Coordinates of C-alpha atoms in Angstrom, one line a residue:
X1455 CA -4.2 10.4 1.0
X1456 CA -5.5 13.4 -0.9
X1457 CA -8.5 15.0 0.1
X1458 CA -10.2 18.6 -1.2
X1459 CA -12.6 20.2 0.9
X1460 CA -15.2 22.1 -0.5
X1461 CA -16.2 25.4 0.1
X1462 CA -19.8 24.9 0.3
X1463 CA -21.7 21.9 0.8
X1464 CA -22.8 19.4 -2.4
X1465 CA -26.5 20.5 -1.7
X1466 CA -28.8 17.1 -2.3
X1467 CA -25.7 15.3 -3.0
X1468 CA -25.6 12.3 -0.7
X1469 CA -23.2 9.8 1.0
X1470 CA -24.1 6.2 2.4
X1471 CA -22.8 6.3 5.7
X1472 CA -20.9 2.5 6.2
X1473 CA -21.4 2.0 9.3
X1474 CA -25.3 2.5 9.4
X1475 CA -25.9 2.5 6.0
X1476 CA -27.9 5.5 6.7
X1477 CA -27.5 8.7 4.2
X1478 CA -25.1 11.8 5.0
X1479 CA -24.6 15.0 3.2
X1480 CA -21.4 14.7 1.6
X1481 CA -18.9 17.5 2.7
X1482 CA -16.0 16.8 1.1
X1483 CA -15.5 15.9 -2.4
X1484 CA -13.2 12.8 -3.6
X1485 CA -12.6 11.6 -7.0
X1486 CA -12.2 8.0 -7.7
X1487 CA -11.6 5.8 -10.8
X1488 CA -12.7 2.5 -11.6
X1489 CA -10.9 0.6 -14.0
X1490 CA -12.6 -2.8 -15.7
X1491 CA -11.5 -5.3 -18.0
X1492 CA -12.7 -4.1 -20.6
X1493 CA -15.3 -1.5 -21.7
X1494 CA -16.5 -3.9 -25.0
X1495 CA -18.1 -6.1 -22.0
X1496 CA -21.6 -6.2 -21.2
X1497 CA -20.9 -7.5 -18.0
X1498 CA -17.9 -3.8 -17.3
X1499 CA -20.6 -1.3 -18.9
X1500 CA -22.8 -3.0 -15.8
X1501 CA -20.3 -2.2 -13.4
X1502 CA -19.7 1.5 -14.7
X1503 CA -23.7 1.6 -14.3
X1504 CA -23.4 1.5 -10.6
X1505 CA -20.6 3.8 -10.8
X1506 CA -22.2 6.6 -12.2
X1507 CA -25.0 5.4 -9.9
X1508 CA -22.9 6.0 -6.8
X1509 CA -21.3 9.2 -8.4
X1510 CA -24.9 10.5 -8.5
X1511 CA -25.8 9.4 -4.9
X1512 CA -22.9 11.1 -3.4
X1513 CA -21.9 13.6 -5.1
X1514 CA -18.2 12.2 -5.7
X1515 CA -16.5 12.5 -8.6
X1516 CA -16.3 8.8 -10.1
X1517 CA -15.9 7.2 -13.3
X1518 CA -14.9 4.2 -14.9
X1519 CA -11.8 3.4 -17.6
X1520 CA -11.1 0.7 -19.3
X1521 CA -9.3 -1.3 -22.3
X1522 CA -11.0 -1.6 -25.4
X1523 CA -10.4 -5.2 -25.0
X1524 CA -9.4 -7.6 -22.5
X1525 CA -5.9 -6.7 -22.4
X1526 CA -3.0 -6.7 -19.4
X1527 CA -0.7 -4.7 -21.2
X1528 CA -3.3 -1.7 -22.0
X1529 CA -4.6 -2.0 -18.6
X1530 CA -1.5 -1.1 -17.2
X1531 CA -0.9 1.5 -19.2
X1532 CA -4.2 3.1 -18.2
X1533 CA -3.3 2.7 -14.5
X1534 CA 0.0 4.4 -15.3
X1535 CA -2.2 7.0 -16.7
X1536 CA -4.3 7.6 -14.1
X1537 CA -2.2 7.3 -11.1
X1538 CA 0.3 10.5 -12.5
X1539 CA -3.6 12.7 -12.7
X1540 CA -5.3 14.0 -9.3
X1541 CA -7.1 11.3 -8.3
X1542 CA -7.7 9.6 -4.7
X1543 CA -8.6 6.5 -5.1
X1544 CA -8.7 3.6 -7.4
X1545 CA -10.3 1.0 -7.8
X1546 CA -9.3 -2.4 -10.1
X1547 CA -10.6 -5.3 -11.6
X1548 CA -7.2 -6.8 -12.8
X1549 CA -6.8 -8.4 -15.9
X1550 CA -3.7 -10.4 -14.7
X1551 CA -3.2 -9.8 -10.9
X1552 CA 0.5 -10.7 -10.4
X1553 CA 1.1 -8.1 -13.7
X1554 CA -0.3 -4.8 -11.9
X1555 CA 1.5 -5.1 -8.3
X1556 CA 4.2 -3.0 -9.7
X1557 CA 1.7 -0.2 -11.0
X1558 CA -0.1 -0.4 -8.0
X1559 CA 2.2 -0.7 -5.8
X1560 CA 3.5 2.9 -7.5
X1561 CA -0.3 4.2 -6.6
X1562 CA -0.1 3.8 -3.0
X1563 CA 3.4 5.0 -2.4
X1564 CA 1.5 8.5 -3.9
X1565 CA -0.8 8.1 -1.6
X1566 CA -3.7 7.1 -3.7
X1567 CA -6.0 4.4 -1.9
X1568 CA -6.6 0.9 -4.0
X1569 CA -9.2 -1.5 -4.0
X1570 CA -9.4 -4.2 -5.8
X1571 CA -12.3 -7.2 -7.0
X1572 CA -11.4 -10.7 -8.0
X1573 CA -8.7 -10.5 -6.6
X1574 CA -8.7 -12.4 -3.3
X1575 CA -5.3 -12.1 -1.7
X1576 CA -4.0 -9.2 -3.5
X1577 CA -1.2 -7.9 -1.8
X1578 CA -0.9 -3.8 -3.3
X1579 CA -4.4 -2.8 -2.0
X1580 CA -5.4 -1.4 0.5
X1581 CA -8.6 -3.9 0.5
X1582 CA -9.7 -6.3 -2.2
X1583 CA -14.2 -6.5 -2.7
X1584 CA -15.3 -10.2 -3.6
X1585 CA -18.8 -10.6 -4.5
X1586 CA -19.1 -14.0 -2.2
X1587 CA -16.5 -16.5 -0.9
X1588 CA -15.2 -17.8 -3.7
X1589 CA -15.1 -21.4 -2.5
X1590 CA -18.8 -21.0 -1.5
X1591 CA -19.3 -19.4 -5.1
X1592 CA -17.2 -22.3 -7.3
X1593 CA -18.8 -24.7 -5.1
X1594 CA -22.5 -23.8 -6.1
X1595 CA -21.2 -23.6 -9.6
X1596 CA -20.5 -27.4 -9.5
X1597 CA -24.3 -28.2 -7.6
X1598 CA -25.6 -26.6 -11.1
X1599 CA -23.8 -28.1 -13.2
X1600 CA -24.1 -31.8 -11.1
X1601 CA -27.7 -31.2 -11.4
X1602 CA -27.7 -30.9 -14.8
X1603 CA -26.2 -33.2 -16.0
X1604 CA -27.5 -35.9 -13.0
X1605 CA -24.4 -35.9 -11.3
X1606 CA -22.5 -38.2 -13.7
X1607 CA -20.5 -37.8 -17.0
X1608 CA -17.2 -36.2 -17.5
X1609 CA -16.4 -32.3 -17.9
X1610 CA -14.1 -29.8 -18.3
X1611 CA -13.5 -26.0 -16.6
X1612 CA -12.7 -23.2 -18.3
X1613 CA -11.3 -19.6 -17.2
X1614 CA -10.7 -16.4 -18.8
X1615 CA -6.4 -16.8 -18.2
X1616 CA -4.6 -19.0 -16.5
X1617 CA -3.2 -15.9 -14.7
X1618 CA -6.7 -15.2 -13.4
X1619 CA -6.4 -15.2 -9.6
X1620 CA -10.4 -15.8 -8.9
X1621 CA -11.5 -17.6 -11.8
X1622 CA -9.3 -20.1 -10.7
X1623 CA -10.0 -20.4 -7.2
X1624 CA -13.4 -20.9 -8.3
X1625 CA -12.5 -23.6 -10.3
X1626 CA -10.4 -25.2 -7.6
X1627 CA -13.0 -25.4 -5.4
X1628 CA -15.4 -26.7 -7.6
X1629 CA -13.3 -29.6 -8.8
X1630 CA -12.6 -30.4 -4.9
X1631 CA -16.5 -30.0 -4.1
X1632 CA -17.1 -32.9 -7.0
X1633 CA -14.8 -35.2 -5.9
X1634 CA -15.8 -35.3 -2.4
X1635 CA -20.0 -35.2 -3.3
X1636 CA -20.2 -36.2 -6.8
X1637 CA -18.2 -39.3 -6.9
X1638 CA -19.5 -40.3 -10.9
X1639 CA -18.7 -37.5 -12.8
X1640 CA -15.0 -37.2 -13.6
X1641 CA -12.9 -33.7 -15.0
X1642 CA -11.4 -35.1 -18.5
X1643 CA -7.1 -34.6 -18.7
X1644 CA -7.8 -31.1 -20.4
X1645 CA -8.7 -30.1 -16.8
X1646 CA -8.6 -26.4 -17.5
X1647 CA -9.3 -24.7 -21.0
X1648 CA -7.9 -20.7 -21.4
X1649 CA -10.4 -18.9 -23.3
X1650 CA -9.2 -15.2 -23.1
X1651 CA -13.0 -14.0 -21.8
X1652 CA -13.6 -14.2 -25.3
X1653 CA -17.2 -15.7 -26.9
X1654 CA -15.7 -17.4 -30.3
X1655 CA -12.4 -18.7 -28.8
X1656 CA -14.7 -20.2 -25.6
X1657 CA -17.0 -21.8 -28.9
X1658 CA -14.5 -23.1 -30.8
X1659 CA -12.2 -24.4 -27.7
X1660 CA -15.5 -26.4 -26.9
X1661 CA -15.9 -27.8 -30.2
X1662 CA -12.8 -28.8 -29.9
X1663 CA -13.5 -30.6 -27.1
X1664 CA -16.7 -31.9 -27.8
X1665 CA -14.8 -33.9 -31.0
X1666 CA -11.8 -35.0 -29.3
X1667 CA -14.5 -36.2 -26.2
X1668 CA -17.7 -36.4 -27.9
X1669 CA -19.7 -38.3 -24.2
X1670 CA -18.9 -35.4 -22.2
X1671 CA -21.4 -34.0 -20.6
X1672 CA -20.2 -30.6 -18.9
X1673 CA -18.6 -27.3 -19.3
X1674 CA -17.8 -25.1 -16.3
X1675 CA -17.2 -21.9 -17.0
X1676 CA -15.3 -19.0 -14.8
X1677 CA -16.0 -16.0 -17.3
X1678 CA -19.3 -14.8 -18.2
X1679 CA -18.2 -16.1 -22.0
X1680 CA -17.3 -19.3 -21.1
X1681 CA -20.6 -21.0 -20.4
X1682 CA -22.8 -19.4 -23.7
X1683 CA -19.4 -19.7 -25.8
X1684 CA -19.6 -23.6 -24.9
X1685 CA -23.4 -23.6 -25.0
X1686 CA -23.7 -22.5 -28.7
X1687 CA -21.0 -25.2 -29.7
X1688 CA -23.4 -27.6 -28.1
X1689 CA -26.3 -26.5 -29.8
X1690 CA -24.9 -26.1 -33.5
X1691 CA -23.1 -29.6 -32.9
X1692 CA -27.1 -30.6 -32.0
X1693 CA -26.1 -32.0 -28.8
X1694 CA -29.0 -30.2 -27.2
X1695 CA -30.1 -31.9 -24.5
X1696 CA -27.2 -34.0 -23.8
X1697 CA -24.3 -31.4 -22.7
X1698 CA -24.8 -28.5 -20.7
X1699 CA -22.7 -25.3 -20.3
X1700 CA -22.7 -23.9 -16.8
X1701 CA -21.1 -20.9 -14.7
X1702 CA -20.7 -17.0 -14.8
X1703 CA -22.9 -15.5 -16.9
X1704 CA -25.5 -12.4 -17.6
X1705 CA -29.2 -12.8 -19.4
X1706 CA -27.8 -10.3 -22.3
X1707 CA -24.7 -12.8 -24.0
X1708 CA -26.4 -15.9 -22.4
X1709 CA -30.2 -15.4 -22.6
X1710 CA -30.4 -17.4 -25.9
X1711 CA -28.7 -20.5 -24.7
X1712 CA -30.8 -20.2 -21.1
X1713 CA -34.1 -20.2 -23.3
X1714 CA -32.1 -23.8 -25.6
X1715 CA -31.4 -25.2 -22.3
X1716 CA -27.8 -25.8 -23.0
X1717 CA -27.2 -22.8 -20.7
X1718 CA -29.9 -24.7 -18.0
X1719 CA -28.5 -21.1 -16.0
X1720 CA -25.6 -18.9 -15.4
X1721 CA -24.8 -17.8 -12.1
X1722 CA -22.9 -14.2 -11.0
X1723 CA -23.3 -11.4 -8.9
X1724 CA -24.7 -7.8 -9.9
X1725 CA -21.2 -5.8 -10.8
X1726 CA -22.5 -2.2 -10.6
X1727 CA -23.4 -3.4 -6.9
X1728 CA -20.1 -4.7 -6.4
X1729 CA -18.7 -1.3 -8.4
X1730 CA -20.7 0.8 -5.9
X1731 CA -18.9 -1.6 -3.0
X1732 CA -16.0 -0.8 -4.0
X1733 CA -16.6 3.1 -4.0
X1734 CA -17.7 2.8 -0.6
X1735 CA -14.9 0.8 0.5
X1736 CA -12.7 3.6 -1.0
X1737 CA -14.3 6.3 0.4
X1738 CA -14.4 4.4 4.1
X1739 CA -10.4 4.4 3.9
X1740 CA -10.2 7.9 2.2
X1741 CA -12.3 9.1 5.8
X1742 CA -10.0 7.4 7.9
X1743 CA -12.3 4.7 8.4
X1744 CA -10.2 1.3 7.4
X1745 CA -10.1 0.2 11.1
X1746 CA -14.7 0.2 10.9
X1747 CA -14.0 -2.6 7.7
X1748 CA -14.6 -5.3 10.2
X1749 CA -16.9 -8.8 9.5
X1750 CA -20.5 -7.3 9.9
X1751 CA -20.1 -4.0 8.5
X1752 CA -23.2 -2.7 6.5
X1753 CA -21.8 -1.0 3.1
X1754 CA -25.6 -0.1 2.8
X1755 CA -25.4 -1.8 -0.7
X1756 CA -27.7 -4.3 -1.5
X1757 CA -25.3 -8.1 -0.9
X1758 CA -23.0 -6.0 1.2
X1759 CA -25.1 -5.3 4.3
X1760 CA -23.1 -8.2 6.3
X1761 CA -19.1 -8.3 5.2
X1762 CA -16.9 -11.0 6.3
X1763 CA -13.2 -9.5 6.4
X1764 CA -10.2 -11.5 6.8
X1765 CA -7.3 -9.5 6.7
X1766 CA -7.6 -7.4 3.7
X1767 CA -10.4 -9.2 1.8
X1768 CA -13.5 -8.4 2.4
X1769 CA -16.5 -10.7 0.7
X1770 CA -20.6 -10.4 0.9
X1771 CA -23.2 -12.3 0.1
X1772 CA -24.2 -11.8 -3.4
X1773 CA -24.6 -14.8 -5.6
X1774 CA -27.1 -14.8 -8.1
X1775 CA -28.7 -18.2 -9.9
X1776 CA -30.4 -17.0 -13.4
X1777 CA -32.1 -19.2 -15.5
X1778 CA -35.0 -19.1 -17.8
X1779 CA -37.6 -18.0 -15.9
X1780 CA -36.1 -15.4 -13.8
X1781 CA -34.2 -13.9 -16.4
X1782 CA -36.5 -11.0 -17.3
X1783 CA -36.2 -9.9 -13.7
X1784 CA -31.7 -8.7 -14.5
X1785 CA -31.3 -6.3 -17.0
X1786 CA -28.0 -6.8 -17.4

């Protein structure tokens, strides 16, 4: 663990203290990179908002990298980057999970703390930040989508990889929560469609679908381009009305198909709260502080003011439901 002192203190700069989630003058100065998915995402230039948001709050030095698309390969490469530069922390959204232990791994051994999001279960951090439980999370994503299409019909699920570690789980437990409470809908033999957390391949998977199963009634969607991918197949195809699109998603790709109503609503959780989490996570074990990360702790971040912890991962309580009418209210 690498810290630098500073020789005077960061004037108004400010720290949220994690155990009261009262503000303290910062005395010592950290620096602490983020790396997304990919920096072409609306949904990763949200998450470097609260970022530079923390950054400004506390003083720290902390900014976000990224791929220019949503690519393993040149994620690694920019961990592998940053890990040989002074840094003390890092903190991940994998692409592929399994793909970075190696990298990582290389990052603690230099003593350079790691957290990581969606990532429940990582084993190369030193505590991995989940929005929500994700069965509590897929589950609610099935209630929408039951309700819309009135709990009967057939569907398919959809994730950004196969390799994903949360989209999956997600979509496990959402596929569990329908058999046991919504006994008249049925998943198709597709099961699971890989879109790449890419718009036009989620679009053209689904009309894909659509004509190979033209009564289905639902899409579920683990990326936030799943659910408006498969919503504007649904609409151009003029089955408006009669399949629905449901799951991740923010007003700024999806608003369109939330005002159709083949997007009825997307659900997700705020990342630049979940980016400013993860800072504060970072910063707790950079103080010496891992040992405080116990269920109840207050990150003093909006969602985050009541943790559960088990083990390593650490979750809050930050699900968001958006549809049309409250869409206006996320400008994200």
């Amino acid at each position: 663990m690498r810290k630098r002192l500073v020789s005077v203190m960061l004037g108004t700069a400010m720290a949220v203290s994690a155990l009261s989630g009262m503000p303290v003058a910062a005395e010592e100065s950290y620096t602490i990179a983020t790396v997304v998915k990919d920096m072409s995402d609306p949904w990763c230039l949200r998450h470097q908002e609260g970022v530079e948001e923390y950054a400004e709050e506390t003083g720290y030095n902390c900014y976000v990298k990224g791929a220019s698309k949503t690519d393993s390969a040149e994620q690694i490469q920019i961990l592998e980057n940053l890990i040989e530069q002074d840094i003390d922390a890092l903190c991940v959204v994998p692409i592929d999970p399994e793909a970075c232990k190696p990298v990582l791994a290389k990052a603690r051994e230099k003593g350079i703390v790691v957290i990581t999001h969606e990532a429940e279960g990582f084993e190369e951090c030193d505590f991995d930040l989940e929005a929500f439980n994700n069965q509590e999370y897929g589950e609610a994503m099935m209630d929408q989508l039951a309700a819309a299409v009135g709990e009967e019909g057939s569907y398919v699920t959809m994730v950004a990889f196969l390799s994903s570690t949360s989209h999956n789980q997600w979509m496990d437990a959402a596929v569990a929560h329908q058999k046991e409470a919504y006994p008249n809908m049925t998943l198709i033999p597709e099961e699971r469609i890989e879109c790449e957390d890419n718009m036009d391949m989620a679009y053209n998977k689904a009309k894909e679908i659509i004509k190979k199963y033209p009564d289905i009634k639902g899409f579920l969607g683990a990326s936030s381009y799943d659910p408006p991918g498969a919503a504007k197949a649904i609409d151009e195809l003029g089955m408006t009305g009669n399949m629905f699109a449901v799951g991740t998603g923010v007003p700024s790709v999806s608003g369109p198909y939330l005002q159709s109503g083949s997007n009825p609503c997307v659900l997700c959780w705020d990342p630049a709260l979940s980016g400013k989490a993860m800072c504060q996570l970072a910063v707790m074990v950079l103080e010496g502080k891992a040992a405080d990360v116990q269920t109840g702790l207050d990150l003093g971040i909006e969602g985050y003011e009541n943790v559960n912890v088990n083990g390593t991962d650490v979750s809050g309580n930050a699900i968001l439901v958006i549809d049309k009418d409250n869409m206006a209210e996320y400008q994200f």
